[in-house]
Coordinates of C-alpha atoms in Angstrom, one line a residue:
M1 CA 0.1 0.1 0.0
A2 CA 2.8 2.2 0.9
C3 CA 4.5 1.6 -2.5
V4 CA 1.2 2.4 -4.3
E5 CA 0.9 5.7 -2.5
R6 CA 4.4 6.7 -3.2
N7 CA 3.9 5.8 -6.8
N8 CA 1.0 8.1 -7.0
K9 CA 2.8 10.9 -5.1
I10 CA 5.5 10.6 -7.7
L11 CA 3.4 10.9 -10.7
L12 CA 1.3 13.5 -9.2
D13 CA 4.6 15.9 -8.6
L14 CA 5.8 14.8 -12.1
V15 CA 2.6 16.2 -13.8
R16 CA 3.1 19.3 -12.0
Q17 CA 6.7 20.0 -13.5
P18 CA 6.8 22.2 -16.5
G19 CA 6.3 20.4 -19.8
N20 CA 4.3 17.9 -18.1
N21 CA 1.7 20.4 -16.8
F22 CA 0.0 20.7 -20.3
C23 CA -1.2 17.9 -22.5
A24 CA 1.7 16.9 -24.7
D25 CA -0.9 16.8 -27.8
C26 CA -3.3 19.4 -27.5
G27 CA -2.0 21.9 -24.6
V28 CA -4.7 21.8 -22.4
P29 CA -3.7 22.3 -18.8
D30 CA -3.8 19.7 -15.9
P31 CA -3.4 16.5 -17.8
D32 CA -5.0 13.4 -16.0
W33 CA -3.6 10.6 -18.2
A34 CA -0.5 9.1 -19.4
S35 CA 1.0 6.9 -21.9
Y36 CA 3.1 4.3 -20.1
T37 CA 4.7 3.2 -23.5
L38 CA 5.4 6.9 -24.9
G39 CA 6.0 8.4 -21.7
V40 CA 3.8 11.4 -22.3
F41 CA 0.9 13.2 -20.1
V42 CA -2.3 14.0 -21.7
C43 CA -5.6 15.2 -21.2
L44 CA -8.7 13.0 -21.1
N45 CA -9.8 13.5 -24.8
C46 CA -6.3 13.0 -26.3
S47 CA -6.1 9.6 -24.1
G48 CA -9.3 8.6 -26.2
I49 CA -7.4 8.8 -29.3
H50 CA -4.2 6.9 -27.7
R51 CA -6.6 4.0 -26.8
N52 CA -7.0 3.6 -30.6
L53 CA -3.4 3.2 -31.1
P54 CA -2.4 -0.1 -28.8
A55 CA 0.5 -0.8 -30.9
V56 CA 2.3 2.3 -29.9
S57 CA 0.4 3.6 -27.0
R58 CA -1.0 2.5 -23.7
M59 CA -2.8 4.6 -21.3
K60 CA -3.4 4.9 -17.5
S61 CA -4.7 7.3 -15.2
I62 CA -2.4 9.0 -12.9
R63 CA -5.0 9.0 -10.1
L64 CA -7.3 6.2 -10.4
D65 CA -4.8 3.1 -12.0
H66 CA -2.2 1.1 -10.3
W67 CA 1.3 2.0 -11.4
D68 CA 4.1 -0.6 -11.0
D69 CA 7.6 1.0 -10.2
S70 CA 9.1 0.3 -13.7
L71 CA 6.6 2.1 -15.3
V72 CA 7.0 5.2 -12.8
E73 CA 10.6 5.2 -13.4
F74 CA 9.8 5.2 -17.3
M75 CA 7.8 8.3 -16.9
Q76 CA 10.4 9.9 -14.5
E77 CA 13.1 9.3 -17.4
R78 CA 10.9 10.4 -20.4
G79 CA 8.0 13.2 -19.7
N80 CA 6.6 15.5 -22.2
I81 CA 9.6 17.7 -23.0
A82 CA 11.8 14.6 -23.8
A83 CA 9.3 13.0 -25.8
K84 CA 8.9 16.0 -28.0
A85 CA 12.2 16.2 -28.6
I86 CA 11.8 12.7 -30.5
Y87 CA 8.4 12.7 -32.0
E88 CA 8.3 16.7 -32.6
K89 CA 11.9 17.0 -33.9
C90 CA 11.1 18.0 -37.5
I91 CA 7.9 19.3 -37.7
P92 CA 7.4 21.2 -41.0
A93 CA 6.4 25.1 -40.5
F94 CA 3.3 24.5 -42.5
F95 CA 2.0 21.5 -40.7
Y96 CA -0.8 22.4 -38.5
Q97 CA -0.7 21.6 -34.8
P98 CA -4.2 21.8 -33.4
K99 CA -5.2 22.8 -29.9
Q100 CA -7.8 21.9 -27.8
K101 CA -10.7 23.3 -29.4
D102 CA -10.0 22.1 -32.8
C103 CA -12.0 19.3 -34.4
M104 CA -11.4 15.6 -33.6
V105 CA -10.1 14.6 -36.9
L106 CA -7.2 17.0 -36.8
K107 CA -6.1 16.1 -33.2
D108 CA -6.6 12.2 -34.2
Q109 CA -4.4 12.7 -37.2
W110 CA -2.0 15.0 -35.6
I111 CA -1.5 12.2 -32.8
R112 CA -1.1 9.4 -35.4
A113 CA 1.4 11.4 -37.4
K114 CA 3.6 11.8 -34.3
Y115 CA 3.4 8.4 -32.7
E116 CA 1.9 5.8 -35.1
R117 CA 3.5 7.2 -38.7
R118 CA 6.7 8.9 -36.8
E119 CA 6.2 11.6 -39.3
F120 CA 8.5 14.3 -37.4
T121 CA 11.4 12.1 -36.0
G122 CA 13.6 12.8 -38.9
E123 CA 14.0 9.3 -39.9
N124 CA 12.7 9.8 -43.6
E125 CA 11.4 12.9 -45.5
F126 CA 8.5 10.7 -47.4
F127 CA 5.6 12.5 -45.6
K128 CA 7.2 16.1 -46.0
Q129 CA 7.9 15.5 -49.6
A130 CA 4.3 14.3 -50.2
Y131 CA 2.9 17.6 -48.7
C132 CA 5.5 19.6 -50.7
S133 CA 5.0 17.5 -53.9
E134 CA 4.6 19.4 -57.4
L135 CA 1.1 18.0 -57.7
F136 CA -0.9 16.7 -54.9
E137 CA -4.4 14.8 -56.0
S138 CA -7.1 13.7 -53.7
T139 CA -10.7 12.5 -54.7
L140 CA -13.3 13.9 -52.4
W141 CA -17.1 14.2 -52.1
K142 CA -18.2 17.6 -52.7
K143 CA -21.5 19.5 -52.2
G144 CA -23.2 20.5 -55.3
K145 CA -23.6 24.1 -55.9
D146 CA -27.5 24.5 -55.9
N147 CA -28.4 21.2 -54.1
K148 CA -27.5 19.0 -51.0
Q149 CA -26.0 16.1 -53.1
F150 CA -22.4 15.2 -52.5
L151 CA -20.6 14.0 -55.6
K152 CA -17.1 12.8 -56.2
R153 CA -14.8 15.1 -57.6
I154 CA -11.1 15.1 -58.4
F155 CA -9.0 17.8 -56.7
Q156 CA -5.3 18.6 -57.9
L157 CA -3.1 20.9 -56.0
S158 CA -0.3 22.4 -58.2
R159 CA 2.8 23.9 -56.4
K160 CA 3.9 24.8 -59.9
D161 CA 1.5 27.8 -60.6
F162 CA 0.0 27.9 -56.8
T163 CA -3.6 26.6 -57.8
L164 CA -6.2 24.2 -56.7
R165 CA -8.3 22.8 -59.6
Y166 CA -11.3 20.4 -59.4
F167 CA -12.5 18.0 -62.1
I168 CA -16.0 16.5 -62.8
K169 CA -14.8 13.4 -64.1
E170 CA -11.4 11.6 -64.1
D171 CA -11.1 11.8 -67.9
S172 CA -11.9 15.3 -67.9
K173 CA -9.4 17.5 -69.8
L174 CA -10.4 20.9 -68.6
P175 CA -10.9 21.9 -64.8
K176 CA -14.3 23.0 -63.5
V177 CA -12.5 25.8 -61.3
V178 CA -9.1 26.8 -61.1
I179 CA -8.5 28.7 -57.5
S180 CA -5.4 30.8 -56.8
M181 CA -3.5 30.3 -53.8
K182 CA -3.9 34.2 -53.3
D183 CA -7.4 34.1 -51.9
L184 CA -7.7 30.6 -50.8
N185 CA -8.6 29.1 -47.2
A186 CA -9.6 25.9 -46.0
V187 CA -11.0 25.3 -42.6
F188 CA -12.6 22.2 -41.1
Q189 CA -16.2 22.7 -40.4
P190 CA -17.5 19.2 -39.3
E191 CA -20.6 20.4 -37.8
K192 CA -21.7 22.8 -40.5
I193 CA -21.1 20.1 -43.2
G194 CA -22.6 17.3 -41.0
H195 CA -19.4 15.0 -41.6
T196 CA -16.6 14.4 -39.0
H197 CA -14.1 15.1 -41.9
G198 CA -15.9 18.2 -43.3
L199 CA -13.8 20.9 -44.7
Q200 CA -14.8 24.3 -46.2
I201 CA -12.6 25.5 -49.1
S202 CA -13.1 29.4 -49.7
Y203 CA -11.9 31.7 -52.3
V204 CA -12.7 35.0 -53.9
H205 CA -14.5 34.6 -57.3
G206 CA -15.1 38.2 -59.0
E207 CA -16.1 40.2 -56.0
R208 CA -18.1 37.3 -54.0
T209 CA -16.7 34.6 -51.8
R210 CA -17.3 31.2 -53.2
N211 CA -17.5 28.1 -50.8
L212 CA -16.6 24.4 -51.4
F213 CA -17.6 21.9 -48.9
V214 CA -15.9 18.8 -49.1
Y215 CA -15.1 15.5 -47.2
H216 CA -13.2 12.1 -47.4
E217 CA -14.4 9.0 -45.5
K218 CA -10.6 8.8 -44.5
G219 CA -9.1 11.2 -41.8
Q220 CA -5.8 11.0 -43.1
V221 CA -6.4 11.8 -46.7
I222 CA -8.4 14.9 -45.8
V223 CA -6.0 16.2 -43.4
S224 CA -3.1 15.3 -45.6
L225 CA -5.0 17.7 -48.3
F226 CA -5.3 20.4 -45.7
N227 CA -1.7 20.6 -44.9
A228 CA -0.7 20.2 -48.5
I229 CA -3.0 23.2 -49.1
R230 CA -0.9 24.9 -46.1
A231 CA 2.3 24.0 -47.7
T232 CA 1.6 25.2 -50.9
R233 CA 0.2 28.6 -49.5
L234 CA 3.4 29.0 -47.4
A235 CA 5.6 28.7 -50.7
Y236 CA 3.1 31.2 -52.6
L237 CA 3.3 33.9 -49.6
Q238 CA 7.2 33.2 -49.4
R239 CA 7.3 34.2 -53.1
K240 CA 5.0 37.1 -52.7
H241 CA 6.7 38.3 -49.7
P242 CA 10.4 37.4 -50.0
T243 CA 11.5 39.7 -46.9
L244 CA 9.1 38.1 -44.2
G245 CA 9.8 35.3 -42.2
D246 CA 8.0 32.1 -41.5
K247 CA 6.9 33.6 -38.2
D248 CA 4.9 36.4 -40.2
L249 CA 3.6 34.2 -42.9
I250 CA 2.4 30.9 -40.9
P251 CA -0.6 33.0 -39.3
Q252 CA -1.7 33.7 -42.9
L253 CA -2.2 30.2 -43.9
T254 CA -5.5 29.3 -42.3
T255 CA -7.8 32.1 -41.5
Y256 CA -10.7 31.3 -38.9
C257 CA -13.8 33.2 -38.6
L258 CA -14.2 35.6 -35.5
K259 CA -18.0 34.7 -35.3
E260 CA -20.7 32.6 -37.2
G261 CA -24.2 32.0 -36.8
Y262 CA -27.9 33.0 -37.5
M263 CA -29.4 36.6 -36.8
E264 CA -32.2 38.4 -38.3
K265 CA -31.8 41.2 -40.7
T266 CA -33.8 44.0 -41.8
G267 CA -33.5 46.4 -45.0
P268 CA -32.0 49.9 -45.3
T269 CA -35.0 51.7 -44.4
H270 CA -35.8 49.5 -41.1
R271 CA -39.2 49.0 -42.2
E272 CA -38.6 46.0 -44.3
P273 CA -39.5 42.4 -42.4
F274 CA -36.7 40.9 -40.7
K275 CA -35.3 37.8 -42.6
K276 CA -33.2 35.0 -40.8
R277 CA -29.7 34.9 -42.3
W278 CA -26.5 32.9 -41.7
F279 CA -23.7 35.6 -40.9
T280 CA -19.9 34.8 -40.8
L281 CA -17.6 37.4 -39.6
C282 CA -13.7 37.4 -40.6
S283 CA -11.2 39.3 -39.0
M284 CA -8.5 39.0 -41.7
N285 CA -10.6 40.8 -44.3
R286 CA -12.9 42.8 -42.2
K287 CA -15.9 41.5 -43.6
L288 CA -19.4 40.5 -42.5
L289 CA -20.7 37.9 -44.8
Y290 CA -24.4 36.8 -45.0
S291 CA -26.4 34.1 -46.9
K292 CA -29.5 32.1 -46.6
N293 CA -27.9 29.1 -45.3
P294 CA -24.9 27.7 -43.8
L295 CA -24.1 25.6 -46.8
D296 CA -24.8 28.3 -49.3
A297 CA -22.0 28.4 -52.2
T298 CA -22.1 32.3 -52.4
E299 CA -23.0 35.0 -50.1
L300 CA -26.0 37.3 -50.5
G301 CA -24.0 40.3 -49.6
A302 CA -21.4 41.6 -47.3
V303 CA -20.4 44.6 -45.0
F304 CA -17.2 45.9 -44.5
I305 CA -16.4 47.0 -40.8
G306 CA -13.6 49.7 -40.3
T307 CA -12.5 51.6 -37.4
E308 CA -14.2 54.0 -34.8
S309 CA -12.2 56.9 -36.3
H310 CA -13.8 56.1 -39.6
S311 CA -17.4 56.0 -38.2
Y312 CA -17.8 52.6 -37.4
S313 CA -19.4 51.3 -34.5
A314 CA -21.7 48.6 -32.8
S315 CA -24.1 48.9 -30.0
E316 CA -27.2 47.3 -28.7
S317 CA -30.4 48.1 -30.2
S318 CA -33.9 47.7 -29.1
G319 CA -35.6 49.0 -32.3
R320 CA -37.9 46.7 -34.0
S321 CA -39.2 46.7 -37.7
S322 CA -42.8 47.7 -37.9
R323 CA -43.4 44.1 -39.1
G324 CA -41.2 42.6 -36.6
G325 CA -39.4 39.3 -36.3
R326 CA -39.3 36.4 -33.7
W327 CA -36.0 37.5 -32.1
N328 CA -35.5 40.4 -29.6
C329 CA -31.9 41.1 -28.9
G330 CA -30.6 43.8 -31.1
I331 CA -27.5 45.1 -32.4
M332 CA -26.9 48.4 -34.4
L333 CA -23.9 48.3 -36.6
Q334 CA -22.8 51.8 -37.8
T335 CA -21.1 52.3 -41.1
P336 CA -20.6 55.7 -42.8
D337 CA -23.0 54.6 -45.5
R338 CA -25.8 53.0 -43.5
E339 CA -27.1 51.7 -40.1
Y340 CA -27.4 47.8 -40.0
V341 CA -30.0 46.5 -37.7
F342 CA -29.5 42.9 -36.6
M343 CA -31.6 40.7 -34.1
C344 CA -30.2 37.7 -32.1
E345 CA -32.1 35.0 -30.5
Q346 CA -30.5 35.1 -27.2
Q347 CA -28.9 38.0 -25.0
Q348 CA -25.7 35.7 -24.8
E349 CA -25.5 35.8 -28.7
Q350 CA -26.1 39.4 -28.9
K351 CA -23.2 39.7 -26.3
E352 CA -20.7 37.7 -28.4
W353 CA -21.5 39.3 -31.7
L354 CA -21.2 42.9 -30.2
E355 CA -17.5 41.8 -28.7
A356 CA -16.5 40.3 -32.1
F357 CA -17.6 43.5 -33.9
R358 CA -16.0 45.6 -31.5
K359 CA -12.7 43.6 -31.9
I360 CA -12.6 44.1 -35.4
I361 CA -13.3 48.0 -35.0
S362 CA -10.6 48.4 -32.4
Q363 CA -7.9 46.9 -34.7
P364 CA -6.1 49.2 -37.0
M365 CA -6.8 49.0 -40.9
T366 CA -4.1 48.1 -43.2
P367 CA -3.6 49.3 -46.8
E368 CA -5.2 46.4 -48.1
D369 CA -8.1 47.0 -46.0
Y370 CA -8.5 50.5 -47.3
A371 CA -8.5 49.1 -50.7
N372 CA -11.2 46.5 -50.0
E373 CA -13.2 49.2 -48.3
A374 CA -12.8 51.3 -51.5
N375 CA -13.9 48.5 -53.6
M376 CA -16.7 47.5 -51.9
R377 CA -18.1 51.2 -51.9
E378 CA -17.8 51.1 -55.5
E379 CA -19.7 48.0 -55.9
N380 CA -22.3 49.3 -53.6
D381 CA -22.7 52.6 -55.8
L382 CA -22.8 50.4 -58.9
S383 CA -25.7 48.1 -57.3
S384 CA -27.6 51.1 -56.2
S385 CA -27.4 52.8 -59.5
A386 CA -28.5 49.8 -61.4
L387 CA -31.4 49.6 -58.9
L388 CA -32.5 53.1 -59.4
V389 CA -32.2 52.7 -63.2
G390 CA -34.3 49.8 -63.1
L391 CA -36.8 51.4 -60.8
H392 CA -37.1 54.4 -63.1
E393 CA -37.6 52.0 -66.1
F394 CA -40.2 50.2 -64.3
R395 CA -42.1 53.4 -63.7
I396 CA -41.9 54.6 -67.2
L397 CA -43.5 51.0 -68.4
N398 CA -46.2 51.4 -65.8
Y399 CA -46.9 54.8 -67.2
C400 CA -47.1 53.6 -70.8
I401 CA -49.3 50.9 -70.0
G402 CA -51.8 53.3 -68.1
T403 CA -52.0 55.5 -70.9

């Protein structure tokens, strides 16, 4: 009994030491589990993934399970820092290292890449060469643009011209779409897409954002494509910005939205009926995009969000349209050209949206932001002019009919 208590105390002391006090795989603090074959301390969630790798990792609770002296001695010899020196020795700069909040497929493939495939030990360059190959090809299930059906499509990632293409059929000579790395972004969206391996690929098409929703049955295939995209994006940015180092470029490889979800939206006069729309707020380009549904291929519209010194602000609003809506937690987004009124279903959502808007408004604008703002204003002016011309022609037609 004394031996058991002593070993438990040793383990609890070990897990408090720097390096061991965070999960070796996702970084969450205070791990309660350990792999006694790898010598690492991990959290409960990551321990579940380790259990699926019995050939390389065996798990025990550091608080609840019995530990033999030999296993405790091994944990003392190894630990997270020593293990990282082995299994994370040669991680490519582009390779995505997931955190606690990332989706399961990213964490699963990160752990498998480290311990099962030993991709980063420096033993061979096969996997790095695959991610950085001149042509990376995957066959994925892609959602149709105008329907919910997923169909197989062939995707080719080219490092030669920094593009991603997809083909309808294997024998297709010409691609359906050619996407430049300049405006491409890929993020995992399993809940939105309805598949644990769901990936959203977004890019600029004309003046609009185009979304592709894809998945693959095998986690390794879709995560490999994701990291190959990041590798190609990095190579593109290195050529575009030769004076910048990886430290400045890596944050640009994958852009996550600051906030996403449903709100109700009214029109420019605030007398129009409220309509439920799906909103996506991106801090990288300072745009609020809205569409009818989460899986729409293209947004219905976009709102640029500048800084407070340029007359942008976000505040609570209690005003309602005369026709009303179902939700009551209002937000007023003020821009130089218009006041936007949104309604959230709950106060917590209202609070989160306000915090997200204000975070962007507080950030200084870059020269690229000023250019984007000017382009959007020009596009809105053209749309307004076209609408006025159409209205004028409609009135003339009605007059002619009436006479």
